[in-house]
PDB file of C-alpha atoms in Angstrom:
ATOM      1  CA  MET A   1      38.915  -3.937 -46.514  1.00 71.00           C
ATOM      2  CA  SER A   2      36.436  -2.029 -44.687  1.00 73.00           C
ATOM      3  CA  TYR A   3      35.505  -2.530 -40.858  1.00 75.00           C
ATOM      4  CA  PRO A   4      31.984  -3.063 -39.699  1.00 72.00           C
ATOM      5  CA  PRO A   5      30.529  -0.121 -37.946  1.00 67.00           C
ATOM      6  CA  PRO A   6      30.655  -0.335 -34.261  1.00 62.00           C
ATOM      7  CA  PRO A   7      27.683  -1.732 -32.335  1.00 63.00           C
ATOM      8  CA  ARG A   8      24.994   0.968 -31.490  1.00 64.00           C
ATOM      9  CA  VAL A   9      25.127   1.636 -27.849  1.00 54.00           C
ATOM     10  CA  PRO A  10      22.181   4.026 -26.681  1.00 55.00           C
ATOM     11  CA  SER A  11      23.489   7.256 -25.208  1.00 53.00           C
ATOM     12  CA  GLY A  12      22.354   8.200 -21.889  1.00 52.00           C
ATOM     13  CA  PRO A  13      21.287   6.225 -18.895  1.00 55.00           C
ATOM     14  CA  ARG A  14      19.116   3.101 -19.258  1.00 52.00           C
ATOM     15  CA  ARG A  15      15.603   2.893 -17.732  1.00 51.00           C
ATOM     16  CA  ARG A  16      16.912   0.449 -15.033  1.00 51.00           C
ATOM     17  CA  SER A  17      19.634   2.624 -14.146  1.00 49.00           C
ATOM     18  CA  LEU A  18      17.064   5.697 -13.776  1.00 43.00           C
ATOM     19  CA  LEU A  19      14.729   3.581 -11.620  1.00 49.00           C
ATOM     20  CA  ALA A  20      17.471   2.352  -9.439  1.00 49.00           C
ATOM     21  CA  SER A  21      18.757   5.785  -9.063  1.00 48.00           C
ATOM     22  CA  VAL A  22      15.357   7.284  -8.083  1.00 45.00           C
ATOM     23  CA  ALA A  23      14.668   4.468  -5.554  1.00 50.00           C
ATOM     24  CA  GLY A  24      18.179   4.794  -4.058  1.00 51.00           C
ATOM     25  CA  GLY A  25      17.783   8.532  -3.778  1.00 49.00           C
ATOM     26  CA  ALA A  26      14.545   8.136  -1.997  1.00 46.00           C
ATOM     27  CA  LEU A  27      15.866   5.646   0.423  1.00 45.00           C
ATOM     28  CA  LEU A  28      19.068   7.678   1.004  1.00 44.00           C
ATOM     29  CA  ALA A  29      16.895  10.815   1.767  1.00 43.00           C
ATOM     30  CA  GLY A  30      15.075   8.840   4.329  1.00 43.00           C
ATOM     31  CA  CYS A  31      18.431   7.712   6.012  1.00 45.00           C
ATOM     32  CA  SER A  32      19.406  11.057   7.480  1.00 42.00           C
ATOM     33  CA  ASP A  33      20.114  11.382  11.057  1.00 43.00           C
ATOM     34  CA  GLY A  34      17.026  13.443  11.610  1.00 43.00           C
ATOM     35  CA  ALA A  35      18.983  16.682  12.578  1.00 43.00           C
ATOM     36  CA  GLY A  36      16.983  19.539  11.135  1.00 44.00           C
ATOM     37  CA  SER A  37      14.370  17.386   9.559  1.00 44.00           C
ATOM     38  CA  GLY A  38      11.541  18.722  11.943  1.00 44.00           C
ATOM     39  CA  GLU A  39      11.654  15.539  13.836  1.00 43.00           C
ATOM     40  CA  GLU A  40      10.877  17.262  17.057  1.00 46.00           C
ATOM     41  CA  GLY A  41       7.585  18.987  17.310  1.00 44.00           C
ATOM     42  CA  THR A  42       6.620  22.127  19.258  1.00 41.00           C
ATOM     43  CA  ALA A  43       5.859  21.570  23.092  1.00 41.00           C
ATOM     44  CA  GLY A  44       2.870  19.603  23.564  1.00 42.00           C
ATOM     45  CA  SER A  45       2.586  18.345  19.892  1.00 48.00           C
ATOM     46  CA  PRO A  46       3.699  14.897  18.707  1.00 62.00           C
ATOM     47  CA  SER A  47       6.789  14.803  16.483  1.00 86.00           C
ATOM     48  CA  VAL A  48       6.705  14.538  12.717  1.00 85.00           C
ATOM     49  CA  VAL A  49       7.686  10.957  13.115  1.00 88.00           C
ATOM     50  CA  GLU A  50       4.923  10.045  15.368  1.00 90.00           C
ATOM     51  CA  ARG A  51       2.398  11.827  13.198  1.00 91.00           C
ATOM     52  CA  VAL A  52       3.535  10.045  10.156  1.00 92.00           C
ATOM     53  CA  ARG A  53       3.585   6.825  11.934  1.00 93.00           C
ATOM     54  CA  ALA A  54       0.002   7.288  13.322  1.00 92.00           C
ATOM     55  CA  ARG A  55      -1.174   8.175   9.821  1.00 93.00           C
ATOM     56  CA  ALA A  56       0.437   5.120   8.165  1.00 94.00           C
ATOM     57  CA  ALA A  57      -1.267   3.060  10.892  1.00 94.00           C
ATOM     58  CA  ARG A  58      -4.627   4.573  10.316  1.00 94.00           C
ATOM     59  CA  ASP A  59      -4.189   4.240   6.535  1.00 95.00           C
ATOM     60  CA  SER A  60      -3.211   0.503   7.026  1.00 95.00           C
ATOM     61  CA  GLN A  61      -6.336   0.130   9.024  1.00 94.00           C
ATOM     62  CA  GLY A  62      -8.424   1.688   6.325  1.00 94.00           C
ATOM     63  CA  ILE A  63      -7.091  -0.795   3.708  1.00 96.00           C
ATOM     64  CA  VAL A  64      -7.907  -3.754   6.123  1.00 95.00           C
ATOM     65  CA  GLU A  65     -11.397  -2.296   6.380  1.00 94.00           C
ATOM     66  CA  ARG A  66     -11.698  -2.170   2.528  1.00 95.00           C
ATOM     67  CA  TYR A  67     -10.485  -5.757   2.242  1.00 95.00           C
ATOM     68  CA  ASP A  68     -13.213  -6.790   4.931  1.00 95.00           C
ATOM     69  CA  ALA A  69     -15.745  -5.058   2.899  1.00 95.00           C
ATOM     70  CA  VAL A  70     -14.825  -6.807  -0.258  1.00 95.00           C
ATOM     71  CA  LEU A  71     -14.612 -10.070   1.514  1.00 95.00           C
ATOM     72  CA  THR A  72     -17.920  -9.460   3.101  1.00 94.00           C
ATOM     73  CA  ALA A  73     -19.627  -8.509  -0.245  1.00 95.00           C
ATOM     74  CA  HIS A  74     -17.831 -11.211  -2.218  1.00 96.00           C
ATOM     75  CA  PRO A  75     -16.765 -14.073  -0.032  1.00 96.00           C
ATOM     76  CA  THR A  76     -15.808 -16.225  -3.081  1.00 95.00           C
ATOM     77  CA  LEU A  77     -12.708 -13.891  -3.245  1.00 94.00           C
ATOM     78  CA  ALA A  78     -11.369 -15.102   0.104  1.00 95.00           C
ATOM     79  CA  GLU A  79      -8.501 -17.251  -1.327  1.00 94.00           C
ATOM     80  CA  ARG A  80      -7.358 -14.410  -3.549  1.00 93.00           C
ATOM     81  CA  VAL A  81      -7.812 -11.518  -1.145  1.00 95.00           C
ATOM     82  CA  GLY A  82      -7.281 -13.114   2.116  1.00 95.00           C
ATOM     83  CA  PRO A  83      -3.378 -13.332   1.991  1.00 95.00           C
ATOM     84  CA  LEU A  84      -3.285  -9.646   0.963  1.00 96.00           C
ATOM     85  CA  ARG A  85      -5.454  -8.591   3.887  1.00 95.00           C
ATOM     86  CA  ALA A  86      -3.352 -10.563   6.145  1.00 94.00           C
ATOM     87  CA  GLU A  87      -0.408  -8.592   4.927  1.00 95.00           C
ATOM     88  CA  ALA A  88      -2.210  -5.474   5.550  1.00 95.00           C
ATOM     89  CA  VAL A  89      -2.823  -6.504   9.133  1.00 94.00           C
ATOM     90  CA  ARG A  90       0.836  -7.027   9.577  1.00 94.00           C
ATOM     91  CA  HIS A  91       1.512  -3.452   8.140  1.00 95.00           C
ATOM     92  CA  VAL A  92      -0.933  -2.047  10.836  1.00 94.00           C
ATOM     93  CA  GLU A  93       1.064  -3.882  13.423  1.00 93.00           C
ATOM     94  CA  ALA A  94       4.464  -2.740  11.991  1.00 93.00           C
ATOM     95  CA  PHE A  95       3.249   0.822  12.547  1.00 92.00           C
ATOM     96  CA  GLY A  96       2.661   0.007  16.133  1.00 89.00           C
ATOM     97  CA  GLU A  97      -1.123  -0.494  16.181  1.00 87.00           C
ATOM     98  CA  THR A  98      -3.385  -3.546  16.448  1.00 84.00           C
ATOM     99  CA  ALA A  99      -5.809  -4.668  13.720  1.00 73.00           C
ATOM    100  CA  PRO A 100      -8.656  -7.229  13.788  1.00 67.00           C
ATOM    101  CA  LYS A 101      -7.302 -10.608  13.141  1.00 65.00           C
ATOM    102  CA  ALA A 102     -10.202 -11.936  11.160  1.00 62.00           C
ATOM    103  CA  SER A 103     -12.526 -10.538   8.556  1.00 52.00           C
ATOM    104  CA  PRO A 104     -16.121 -10.271   9.417  1.00 50.00           C
ATOM    105  CA  SER A 105     -18.305 -13.082   8.491  1.00 48.00           C
ATOM    106  CA  PRO A 106     -20.592 -12.824   5.519  1.00 45.00           C
ATOM    107  CA  SER A 107     -23.583 -13.151   7.674  1.00 41.00           C
ATOM    108  CA  SER A 108     -22.813  -9.934   9.481  1.00 40.00           C
ATOM    109  CA  SER A 109     -23.660  -7.975   6.236  1.00 40.00           C
ATOM    110  CA  ALA A 110     -26.950  -9.266   4.912  1.00 37.00           C
ATOM    111  CA  SER A 111     -28.466  -5.819   4.389  1.00 37.00           C
ATOM    112  CA  GLY A 112     -28.912  -4.058   1.197  1.00 37.00           C
ATOM    113  CA  THR A 113     -26.767  -0.946   2.203  1.00 37.00           C
ATOM    114  CA  PRO A 114     -23.671  -0.101   0.101  1.00 39.00           C
ATOM    115  CA  GLY A 115     -20.750  -2.059   1.281  1.00 39.00           C
ATOM    116  CA  GLY A 116     -22.972  -4.542   2.756  1.00 39.00           C
ATOM    117  CA  ALA A 117     -22.710  -3.159   6.353  1.00 38.00           C
ATOM    118  CA  SER A 118     -25.973  -2.754   8.033  1.00 36.00           C
ATOM    119  CA  PRO A 119     -26.454   0.485   9.898  1.00 35.00           C
ATOM    120  CA  SER A 120     -26.688  -1.352  13.380  1.00 35.00           C
ATOM    121  CA  ALA A 121     -23.578  -3.329  12.613  1.00 37.00           C
ATOM    122  CA  SER A 122     -20.558  -3.117  14.955  1.00 38.00           C
ATOM    123  CA  ALA A 123     -18.033  -0.425  14.237  1.00 41.00           C
ATOM    124  CA  SER A 124     -15.635  -3.085  13.037  1.00 48.00           C
ATOM    125  CA  VAL A 125     -17.732  -3.709   9.898  1.00 49.00           C
ATOM    126  CA  PRO A 126     -16.570  -1.142   7.388  1.00 49.00           C
ATOM    127  CA  SER A 127     -18.736   1.431   5.717  1.00 70.00           C
ATOM    128  CA  VAL A 128     -16.962   1.241   2.382  1.00 80.00           C
ATOM    129  CA  ALA A 129     -19.177   0.842  -0.572  1.00 89.00           C
ATOM    130  CA  VAL A 130     -18.160  -2.167  -2.552  1.00 92.00           C
ATOM    131  CA  PRO A 131     -19.112  -2.545  -6.250  1.00 92.00           C
ATOM    132  CA  ALA A 132     -21.611  -5.283  -7.216  1.00 92.00           C
ATOM    133  CA  THR A 133     -19.097  -7.311  -9.400  1.00 94.00           C
ATOM    134  CA  GLU A 134     -16.126  -9.007  -8.213  1.00 93.00           C
ATOM    135  CA  LYS A 135     -13.872  -7.603 -11.049  1.00 93.00           C
ATOM    136  CA  ASP A 136     -15.055  -4.043 -10.123  1.00 94.00           C
ATOM    137  CA  ALA A 137     -14.379  -4.645  -6.408  1.00 94.00           C
ATOM    138  CA  LEU A 138     -10.975  -5.848  -7.136  1.00 95.00           C
ATOM    139  CA  ALA A 139     -10.412  -2.862  -9.236  1.00 95.00           C
ATOM    140  CA  GLN A 140     -11.532  -0.484  -6.552  1.00 95.00           C
ATOM    141  CA  LEU A 141      -9.285  -2.268  -3.920  1.00 95.00           C
ATOM    142  CA  ALA A 142      -6.347  -2.111  -6.383  1.00 95.00           C
ATOM    143  CA  ALA A 143      -6.824   1.553  -6.872  1.00 96.00           C
ATOM    144  CA  ALA A 144      -6.895   2.126  -2.999  1.00 96.00           C
ATOM    145  CA  GLU A 145      -3.724   0.232  -2.656  1.00 96.00           C
ATOM    146  CA  ARG A 146      -2.215   2.166  -5.360  1.00 96.00           C
ATOM    147  CA  ALA A 147      -3.135   5.540  -3.998  1.00 96.00           C
ATOM    148  CA  LEU A 148      -1.883   4.655  -0.475  1.00 96.00           C
ATOM    149  CA  ALA A 149       1.397   3.406  -1.938  1.00 95.00           C
ATOM    150  CA  ASP A 150       1.883   6.622  -3.664  1.00 95.00           C
ATOM    151  CA  ARG A 151       1.077   8.601  -0.600  1.00 94.00           C
ATOM    152  CA  ARG A 152       3.508   6.511   1.455  1.00 93.00           C
ATOM    153  CA  ALA A 153       6.215   6.970  -1.065  1.00 93.00           C
ATOM    154  CA  LYS A 154       5.899  10.692  -0.738  1.00 93.00           C
ATOM    155  CA  ALA A 155       5.780  10.654   2.902  1.00 90.00           C
ATOM    156  CA  LEU A 156       9.002   8.765   3.450  1.00 87.00           C
ATOM    157  CA  LEU A 157      10.969  11.788   2.215  1.00 88.00           C
ATOM    158  CA  ASP A 158       9.816  13.541   5.298  1.00 85.00           C
ATOM    159  CA  VAL A 159      11.046  11.139   8.066  1.00 88.00           C
ATOM    160  CA  PRO A 160      14.302   9.847   8.955  1.00 86.00           C
ATOM    161  CA  GLY A 161      15.924   6.362   8.777  1.00 87.00           C
ATOM    162  CA  GLU A 162      14.021   3.419  10.200  1.00 90.00           C
ATOM    163  CA  LEU A 163      10.496   4.780   9.536  1.00 91.00           C
ATOM    164  CA  ALA A 164      11.438   5.897   5.925  1.00 93.00           C
ATOM    165  CA  ARG A 165      12.570   2.388   5.326  1.00 94.00           C
ATOM    166  CA  LEU A 166       9.281   0.888   6.869  1.00 94.00           C
ATOM    167  CA  LEU A 167       7.300   3.211   4.799  1.00 94.00           C
ATOM    168  CA  ALA A 168       9.254   2.473   1.561  1.00 95.00           C
ATOM    169  CA  SER A 169       8.823  -1.432   2.208  1.00 95.00           C
ATOM    170  CA  VAL A 170       5.124  -1.053   2.912  1.00 95.00           C
ATOM    171  CA  ALA A 171       4.558   1.240  -0.081  1.00 95.00           C
ATOM    172  CA  ALA A 172       6.382  -1.437  -2.229  1.00 96.00           C
ATOM    173  CA  ALA A 173       4.040  -4.149  -0.699  1.00 96.00           C
ATOM    174  CA  GLY A 174       0.938  -2.057  -1.497  1.00 95.00           C
ATOM    175  CA  ALA A 175       2.171  -1.411  -5.129  1.00 95.00           C
ATOM    176  CA  ALA A 176       2.557  -5.277  -5.343  1.00 95.00           C
ATOM    177  CA  HIS A 177      -1.015  -5.949  -3.893  1.00 95.00           C
ATOM    178  CA  ALA A 178      -2.389  -3.491  -6.469  1.00 95.00           C
ATOM    179  CA  TYR A 179      -0.652  -5.343  -9.308  1.00 95.00           C
ATOM    180  CA  LEU A 180      -1.700  -8.829  -7.822  1.00 94.00           C
ATOM    181  CA  LEU A 181      -5.299  -7.537  -7.659  1.00 93.00           C
ATOM    182  CA  THR A 182      -5.374  -6.412 -11.218  1.00 91.00           C
ATOM    183  CA  GLU A 183      -3.355  -9.054 -12.829  1.00 85.00           C
ATOM    184  CA  GLY A 184      -5.485 -11.990 -11.901  1.00 63.00           C
ATOM    185  CA  SER A 185      -8.454 -10.507 -13.566  1.00 56.00           C
ATOM    186  CA  ARG A 186      -6.912 -10.347 -16.954  1.00 56.00           C
TER     187      ARG A 186
END
């Protein structure tokens, strides 16, 4: 009597194991105590942590401006894009800055300039060029979210503990936003 061959088990780690290891390694790298990480700057210059935090806040404000530009050019996307914009505003606040609470009204951008902003519009109206079609506008917004999420994932390796966790969380949210912006158009 012959025995059946044993079930085939793939050798090496599985994809989930690899992804979990990479994510865990990135988070652990950000959980150091900050000793020797360059956390303290030279006299008179801000620390690495403060520079990264300020950059993250500016980047989040930039994403809010992009959402505002898309909402101004395509107000019919408000239901879909509005909640993601609200999250981006919370990201700005999480990094210690304040962001505009409401997107600009569609009437504030009745000009034919790229992005819908008139040259004399207030500084809160973004000067981001928005594609003419909703699908292209969503794709551009998704690409911006994806690029920012990638930059944040890299930056979290340079900062200690709490800021690294915040960057990881916001980067994950940005990647989810990119997914949501592209999946709904399929």
